[in-house]
Amino acid sequence: MSTTGKVIKCRAAIAYEFNKPLVVEEIEVAPPKDHEIRVKVVASGICHTDEHALSGGMASLNFPVILGHEGAGIVESVGKGVIKVKPGDHVILLCSPMCMKCKACLHENSNFCEKNDVGKNVGFMLDKTSRFSIKGKMIHHFMTTSTFSEYTVVDEFAICRIDKDAPLDQVCLIGCGFSTGFGTVMNTAKVKPGTSCVIFGLGGIGMSAVMACKISGATKIIGVDINPDKFPKAKELGCTDCVNPKDCKKPIDQIITEMTNGGADYGFECIGKVDVMESMIKSTNYAYGSANIIGVPIFTDRLCLDVMYLLTGRSLQGAFLGDYKACLDFPGLVSDVMSRKIDLGALVTSRLSLDKINEGFELIRGGKAVRTVVMLGKQ
Ligand code: APR
Ligand code: ZN
């Protein structure tokens, strides 16, 4: 029986307040309005940004809310005027949508659309209403995606059609974590062959950065993490060395400077801690190092630096989603996964059903996961 035009009842993980487990319940998902699309979510990664929001690390978050922003699925139905996709198409949902009209979208070096909900977390569709409810009470959207639901509704600018043969339980990671780590190395830092790189934090984002450093031909790739259980996987993906700062008698930046004979060519912070950001900057070569911030700190934290770190010739930059223009660049990344240039499967350390989603959050809190993927439906 067709569900087009009807309210769909399905299960979703709802966040009701900060730092409380998500509650899996039956919700109502309204049909898409004009220029909107309803999607059956098949798989969604759990990213540290979901935990960051749930733990109060972002400037605002409106409850109740359906989190999740790293998802892939199949179009169930489309509203009037939709031209990008049709029912049955396979898609990645975009937490970094692009309207392609604002100044940021039109700038060749930006992907940070004025109309995205990143950090603002207003939690509505573009028309300022929600398509989710529970027993008639409104639930907020999250980062234009809300992928911890068996069905979600997104505006047309928050979707990207991909090849139907792509494994959705892997390419969902392109929606955020993989692209963020991989793209910052490829597009922002533009790592050159024969260079040295240091990556702080070996979660899904750091491991994706490691993969990109290897593909770029870096010859020394140092992974830094306080959880040594991450080291075998990091070496498998490309790290030549791994260091646990807890085992070091000297500050970690001194250790890295010695290991790279004067400081790494490139540094990447993939955790979101300002003290580690400073260590990462100091670990790069004082005269020409490229320091790159990827991790998102608690919104009240401030990075306070000795300006001499930069005046001697280092560069410092940040990137959002690895500087990819998601709507244009994701199909190419999906092709690279399908041709096995990129092994996304290596990043998935566990798969869980929606009922077990809180176990996935525990893994993230303990720094234990590379990526946990929540399986919501069938491909
Ligand atoms: N020094 C070194 N490693 C650390 C430290 C530290 N002080 N603190 C935490 N780590 C390690 C953890 O052990 C874990 O392996 O950092 C890793 C972080 O991985 P995840 O929690 O899986 O985070 P991830 O999803 O990769 O996101 C990292 O990027 O986009 C942002 O919001 C995201 O800020 C987060 C960051
Ligand atoms: Zn825009």
Coordinates of C-alpha atoms and ligand atoms in Angstrom, one line a residue:
M1 CA 0.0 0.0 0.0
S2 CA 1.4 3.3 -1.0
T3 CA 2.4 5.7 1.8
T4 CA 2.6 8.8 -0.5
G5 CA 0.7 11.8 0.8
K6 CA 0.0 10.0 4.1
V7 CA 1.4 10.4 7.6
I8 CA 3.9 7.5 8.3
K9 CA 4.2 6.0 11.8
C10 CA 7.7 4.7 12.5
R11 CA 10.3 4.5 15.2
A12 CA 12.8 7.2 16.1
A13 CA 15.3 7.9 18.9
I14 CA 14.2 11.1 20.6
A15 CA 16.4 13.3 22.8
Y16 CA 14.2 15.0 25.5
E17 CA 17.0 16.7 27.6
F18 CA 20.7 17.1 27.9
N19 CA 22.8 14.1 29.0
K20 CA 19.9 11.7 29.2
P21 CA 19.6 8.5 27.1
L22 CA 17.7 8.7 23.8
V23 CA 14.2 7.2 23.9
V24 CA 13.1 5.0 21.0
E25 CA 9.4 5.6 20.4
E26 CA 6.8 5.6 17.7
I27 CA 6.5 9.0 16.0
E28 CA 4.5 10.5 13.2
V29 CA 6.3 11.8 10.1
A30 CA 4.2 14.1 7.9
P31 CA 4.3 14.0 4.1
P32 CA 6.7 16.3 2.4
K33 CA 5.5 19.8 1.4
D34 CA 6.6 21.5 -1.8
H35 CA 10.3 21.2 -2.5
E36 CA 10.7 18.6 0.3
I37 CA 11.5 14.9 0.3
R38 CA 10.6 12.1 2.6
V39 CA 13.4 9.5 3.0
K40 CA 13.4 6.0 4.4
V41 CA 16.7 6.1 6.4
V42 CA 18.7 2.9 5.9
A43 CA 21.9 3.6 7.9
S44 CA 23.3 6.4 10.1
G45 CA 26.7 6.9 11.7
I46 CA 27.0 8.2 15.2
C47 CA 29.3 11.2 15.1
H48 CA 30.9 12.9 18.1
T49 CA 28.9 16.0 17.0
D50 CA 25.7 14.2 18.0
E51 CA 27.2 13.6 21.5
H52 CA 28.5 17.1 21.5
A53 CA 25.0 18.5 21.0
L54 CA 23.4 16.1 23.5
S55 CA 26.0 17.0 26.2
G56 CA 25.3 20.7 25.9
G57 CA 28.5 21.5 23.9
M58 CA 26.6 23.6 21.3
A59 CA 25.3 27.1 21.8
S60 CA 21.7 26.0 21.5
L61 CA 19.6 22.9 21.1
N62 CA 15.8 22.8 21.1
F63 CA 14.1 19.8 22.7
P64 CA 12.6 17.3 22.0
V65 CA 14.8 16.6 19.0
I66 CA 15.7 13.8 16.7
L67 CA 19.5 13.8 16.4
G68 CA 21.7 12.1 13.8
H69 CA 23.2 13.8 10.7
E70 CA 25.4 11.2 9.0
G71 CA 22.8 9.1 7.1
A72 CA 21.9 7.5 3.8
G73 CA 18.6 6.1 2.6
I74 CA 16.0 5.7 -0.1
V75 CA 13.5 8.4 -1.3
E76 CA 9.9 7.4 -0.2
S77 CA 8.0 10.3 -1.7
V78 CA 8.6 13.9 -2.9
G79 CA 6.7 17.1 -2.6
K80 CA 5.6 19.3 -5.5
G81 CA 8.4 20.9 -7.5
V82 CA 11.1 18.5 -6.5
I83 CA 13.5 17.9 -9.4
K84 CA 16.7 16.6 -7.8
V85 CA 15.3 13.1 -6.9
K86 CA 12.4 10.7 -7.4
P87 CA 10.9 7.9 -5.2
G88 CA 13.3 4.9 -5.1
D89 CA 16.5 7.0 -5.6
H90 CA 19.3 6.3 -3.2
V91 CA 20.6 9.4 -1.3
I92 CA 23.0 10.8 1.2
L93 CA 21.4 13.4 3.5
L94 CA 23.2 16.7 3.8
C95 CA 24.0 18.2 7.2
S96 CA 25.8 20.8 5.1
P97 CA 23.2 21.7 2.5
M98 CA 24.0 24.3 -0.1
C99 CA 21.3 26.7 -1.5
M100 CA 23.7 27.6 -4.3
K101 CA 22.4 31.2 -4.2
C102 CA 24.0 32.8 -1.1
K103 CA 27.4 34.5 -1.1
A104 CA 29.1 31.5 0.7
C105 CA 27.6 28.9 -1.7
L106 CA 28.7 31.0 -4.7
H107 CA 32.2 31.5 -3.4
E108 CA 34.7 29.0 -4.9
N109 CA 36.4 28.4 -1.5
S110 CA 33.3 28.0 0.7
N111 CA 30.7 25.4 1.5
F112 CA 29.1 27.0 4.6
C113 CA 25.7 28.0 3.3
E114 CA 23.9 30.8 5.1
K115 CA 20.8 28.7 5.3
N116 CA 22.3 25.6 7.1
D117 CA 21.4 24.9 10.7
V118 CA 24.9 24.1 11.8
G119 CA 25.5 25.4 15.4
K120 CA 22.3 27.4 15.3
N121 CA 20.1 24.3 15.8
V122 CA 16.9 26.0 15.3
G123 CA 15.6 22.6 14.3
F124 CA 13.0 23.4 11.7
M125 CA 12.5 22.9 7.9
L126 CA 13.2 26.0 5.8
D127 CA 9.5 27.0 6.2
K128 CA 10.1 27.2 10.0
T129 CA 7.9 24.2 10.9
S130 CA 8.6 20.5 11.7
R131 CA 7.4 17.3 10.0
F132 CA 7.9 15.2 13.2
S133 CA 5.5 14.7 16.0
I134 CA 4.8 12.3 18.9
K135 CA 1.1 11.9 19.9
G136 CA 0.5 15.3 18.2
K137 CA 3.3 17.1 20.0
M138 CA 6.0 18.7 17.8
I139 CA 9.6 17.3 17.7
H140 CA 12.5 19.3 16.3
H141 CA 14.8 18.4 13.4
F142 CA 18.6 18.4 13.7
M143 CA 21.2 19.7 11.2
T144 CA 18.6 19.6 8.4
T145 CA 18.7 15.7 8.5
S146 CA 17.6 13.9 11.7
T147 CA 18.8 10.5 10.7
F148 CA 18.0 8.6 13.9
S149 CA 14.5 8.0 12.6
E150 CA 13.2 5.3 10.3
Y151 CA 11.8 8.1 8.1
T152 CA 12.8 11.7 7.9
V153 CA 11.8 14.7 5.8
V154 CA 14.4 17.1 4.3
D155 CA 14.3 20.2 2.2
E156 CA 15.4 19.6 -1.4
F157 CA 18.8 21.4 -0.9
A158 CA 19.7 18.8 1.9
I159 CA 19.9 15.8 -0.4
C160 CA 22.3 14.3 -2.8
R161 CA 21.4 11.4 -5.2
I162 CA 24.0 8.6 -5.4
D163 CA 24.6 5.3 -7.3
K164 CA 22.0 2.6 -6.4
D165 CA 24.7 0.0 -6.0
A166 CA 26.6 1.9 -3.3
P167 CA 26.6 0.2 0.2
L168 CA 24.4 2.6 2.2
D169 CA 25.8 1.3 5.5
Q170 CA 29.2 2.6 4.5
V171 CA 28.5 5.7 2.3
C172 CA 26.4 7.2 5.1
L173 CA 29.8 8.2 6.6
I174 CA 30.4 10.5 3.7
G175 CA 27.6 12.6 5.1
C176 CA 29.9 13.9 7.8
G177 CA 32.8 12.2 9.5
F178 CA 34.6 10.7 6.6
S179 CA 34.4 13.8 4.4
T180 CA 35.4 16.0 7.3
G181 CA 38.7 14.2 8.0
F182 CA 39.5 13.1 4.5
G183 CA 38.6 16.5 2.9
T184 CA 40.6 18.6 5.3
V185 CA 43.7 16.7 4.3
M186 CA 43.0 16.8 0.5
N187 CA 41.3 20.1 0.0
T188 CA 42.3 22.4 2.9
A189 CA 45.9 21.4 3.8
K190 CA 46.5 19.8 0.3
V191 CA 49.1 17.4 1.8
K192 CA 52.1 16.8 -0.6
P193 CA 54.0 13.5 -1.2
G194 CA 57.1 12.9 0.9
T195 CA 55.9 15.0 3.8
S196 CA 55.2 14.4 7.6
C197 CA 51.8 14.6 9.2
V198 CA 50.5 14.4 12.7
I199 CA 46.9 13.5 13.5
F200 CA 45.6 14.1 17.0
G201 CA 42.5 12.0 17.8
L202 CA 41.9 8.6 16.1
G203 CA 38.1 8.5 16.0
G204 CA 36.1 8.4 12.7
I205 CA 37.4 11.8 11.7
G206 CA 41.0 11.3 12.6
M207 CA 41.2 7.9 10.9
S208 CA 39.7 9.4 7.7
A209 CA 42.4 12.0 7.9
V210 CA 45.0 9.2 8.2
M211 CA 43.6 7.5 5.1
A212 CA 43.9 10.8 3.2
C213 CA 47.5 11.4 4.3
K214 CA 48.5 8.0 3.1
I215 CA 46.7 8.4 -0.3
S216 CA 48.5 11.8 -0.6
G217 CA 51.9 10.1 -0.3
A218 CA 53.0 11.5 3.1
T219 CA 55.9 9.3 4.3
K220 CA 55.6 10.0 8.0
I221 CA 52.1 9.8 9.5
I222 CA 52.0 10.0 13.3
G223 CA 48.7 9.2 15.1
V224 CA 48.2 10.6 18.6
D225 CA 45.6 9.2 21.0
I226 CA 45.1 8.6 24.7
N227 CA 43.4 5.2 23.8
P228 CA 46.2 2.8 22.5
D229 CA 43.5 0.4 21.4
K230 CA 43.1 2.7 18.4
F231 CA 46.7 2.1 17.2
P232 CA 46.5 -1.2 15.3
K233 CA 43.6 0.1 13.1
A234 CA 45.5 3.4 12.7
K235 CA 48.6 1.5 11.4
E236 CA 46.4 -0.6 9.1
L237 CA 45.0 2.6 7.6
G238 CA 48.4 4.4 7.1
C239 CA 50.0 5.6 10.4
T240 CA 53.8 4.9 10.4
D241 CA 53.9 5.7 14.1
C242 CA 51.5 6.0 17.0
V243 CA 52.0 7.9 20.3
N244 CA 50.1 7.9 23.5
P245 CA 50.7 11.3 25.3
K246 CA 50.1 9.5 28.6
D247 CA 53.2 7.4 28.1
C248 CA 55.4 10.4 27.4
K249 CA 57.6 12.2 29.9
K250 CA 57.9 15.3 27.8
P251 CA 55.1 17.4 26.3
I252 CA 53.6 15.8 23.2
D253 CA 54.6 18.7 20.9
Q254 CA 58.3 18.2 21.9
I255 CA 58.0 14.5 21.1
I256 CA 56.5 15.1 17.7
T257 CA 59.0 17.9 16.9
E258 CA 61.8 15.4 17.7
M259 CA 60.2 12.6 15.7
T260 CA 59.9 14.8 12.6
N261 CA 63.3 16.5 12.9
G262 CA 62.0 20.0 13.6
G263 CA 58.2 19.8 13.4
A264 CA 55.6 18.1 11.2
D265 CA 54.8 19.6 7.8
Y266 CA 51.1 19.2 8.6
G267 CA 49.0 18.9 11.8
F268 CA 45.4 18.0 12.3
E269 CA 43.3 18.3 15.5
C270 CA 40.4 15.8 15.3
I271 CA 39.1 15.9 18.9
G272 CA 37.7 19.3 19.8
K273 CA 39.9 20.3 22.8
V274 CA 41.6 23.7 22.7
D275 CA 44.6 22.5 24.7
V276 CA 45.2 19.7 22.1
M277 CA 44.8 22.3 19.4
E278 CA 47.7 24.3 20.8
S279 CA 49.8 21.1 21.1
M280 CA 49.0 20.3 17.5
I281 CA 50.0 23.8 16.3
K282 CA 53.3 23.6 18.3
S283 CA 53.9 20.1 16.8
T284 CA 54.1 21.6 13.3
N285 CA 57.3 23.1 11.9
Y286 CA 57.7 26.7 13.3
A287 CA 58.7 28.1 9.9
Y288 CA 56.4 26.5 7.4
G289 CA 54.0 24.1 9.2
S290 CA 50.4 23.9 8.2
A291 CA 48.1 23.6 11.3
N292 CA 44.5 22.5 10.7
I293 CA 41.7 22.5 13.1
I294 CA 38.8 20.0 12.5
G295 CA 37.5 19.2 16.0
V296 CA 34.6 21.2 17.5
P297 CA 35.2 22.5 21.0
I298 CA 32.6 23.3 23.7
F299 CA 31.1 26.6 22.5
T300 CA 32.3 28.6 25.5
D301 CA 36.0 27.4 25.1
R302 CA 38.5 29.8 23.5
L303 CA 41.8 29.1 21.8
C304 CA 44.4 31.5 23.2
L305 CA 47.7 31.6 21.4
D306 CA 51.2 33.1 21.5
V307 CA 51.0 35.0 18.2
M308 CA 54.7 34.1 17.6
Y309 CA 53.5 30.6 16.7
L310 CA 52.1 32.2 13.5
L311 CA 54.5 35.1 12.9
T312 CA 57.4 32.7 12.3
G313 CA 55.6 31.4 9.2
R314 CA 53.2 28.7 10.3
S315 CA 49.7 28.8 8.9
L316 CA 46.5 28.0 10.8
Q317 CA 43.2 27.1 9.3
G318 CA 39.9 25.5 10.0
A319 CA 37.5 23.7 7.7
F320 CA 33.9 22.6 7.7
L321 CA 33.1 19.2 6.2
G322 CA 36.6 19.1 4.7
D323 CA 35.8 22.0 2.4
Y324 CA 33.7 19.7 0.2
K325 CA 30.7 21.2 -1.6
A326 CA 28.6 18.3 -0.6
C327 CA 26.0 18.4 -3.2
L328 CA 28.6 18.5 -6.0
D329 CA 31.4 16.4 -4.6
F330 CA 29.7 13.5 -2.8
P331 CA 28.8 11.4 -5.9
G332 CA 32.6 11.4 -6.7
L333 CA 33.5 10.1 -3.3
V334 CA 30.8 7.4 -3.6
S335 CA 32.4 6.3 -6.9
D336 CA 35.8 6.1 -5.1
V337 CA 34.3 3.8 -2.5
M338 CA 32.7 1.6 -5.2
S339 CA 36.0 1.4 -7.1
R340 CA 37.7 0.5 -3.8
K341 CA 40.0 3.6 -3.9
I342 CA 38.6 4.4 -0.5
D343 CA 37.9 1.6 2.1
L344 CA 35.0 3.0 4.1
G345 CA 34.2 -0.4 5.6
A346 CA 37.5 -0.2 7.5
L347 CA 36.1 2.7 9.5
V348 CA 33.0 0.8 10.7
T349 CA 33.8 -0.8 14.1
S350 CA 30.3 -1.8 15.0
R351 CA 26.7 -1.9 13.6
L352 CA 23.7 -1.6 16.0
S353 CA 20.0 -1.7 15.7
L354 CA 18.0 1.5 16.6
D355 CA 17.0 -0.1 20.0
K356 CA 20.7 -0.2 21.0
I357 CA 21.5 3.4 19.9
N358 CA 22.5 4.4 23.5
E359 CA 25.2 1.7 23.5
G360 CA 26.7 3.5 20.4
F361 CA 26.7 6.8 22.4
E362 CA 28.5 5.0 25.2
L363 CA 31.2 3.9 22.8
I364 CA 31.7 7.5 21.6
R365 CA 31.9 8.8 25.1
G366 CA 34.6 6.3 26.0
G367 CA 36.6 7.1 22.9
K368 CA 36.2 3.4 21.9
A369 CA 34.5 3.6 18.5
V370 CA 36.0 4.5 15.2
R371 CA 32.5 4.6 13.7
T372 CA 29.3 2.9 15.0
V373 CA 26.6 2.7 12.3
V374 CA 22.9 2.4 13.4
M375 CA 21.0 0.2 11.0
L376 CA 17.4 1.5 10.6
G377 CA 16.1 -0.3 7.5
K378 CA 16.9 -2.5 4.5
Q379 CA 18.8 -1.3 1.4
Ligands
APR1 N1 44.6 13.5 23.4 C1 44.6 12.6 22.4 N2 43.5 11.9 22.0 C2 42.3 12.2 22.6 C3 42.3 13.2 23.7 C4 43.5 13.8 24.1 N3 43.4 14.7 25.0 N4 41.0 13.2 24.1 C5 40.3 12.3 23.3 N5 41.1 11.7 22.4 C6 40.8 10.7 21.4 C7 39.7 9.7 21.8 O1 40.4 8.6 22.5 C8 39.1 9.2 20.5 O2 39.9 8.2 19.9 O3 40.1 11.4 20.3 C9 39.3 10.5 19.6 C10 38.0 11.2 19.3 O4 37.2 10.3 18.5 P1 35.6 10.4 18.5 O5 35.1 10.6 19.8 O6 35.2 9.1 17.7 O7 35.3 11.7 17.6 P2 35.0 11.9 16.1 O8 33.6 11.6 15.7 O9 36.1 11.4 15.2 O10 35.0 13.6 16.1 C11 36.1 14.3 16.5 O11 35.5 16.3 15.2 O12 33.7 17.1 14.0 C12 34.3 17.0 15.2 O13 32.5 17.1 16.8 C13 33.5 16.3 16.3 O14 34.9 17.5 17.8 C14 34.6 16.2 17.3 C15 35.8 15.8 16.5
ZN2 ZN 23.8 29.0 0.5

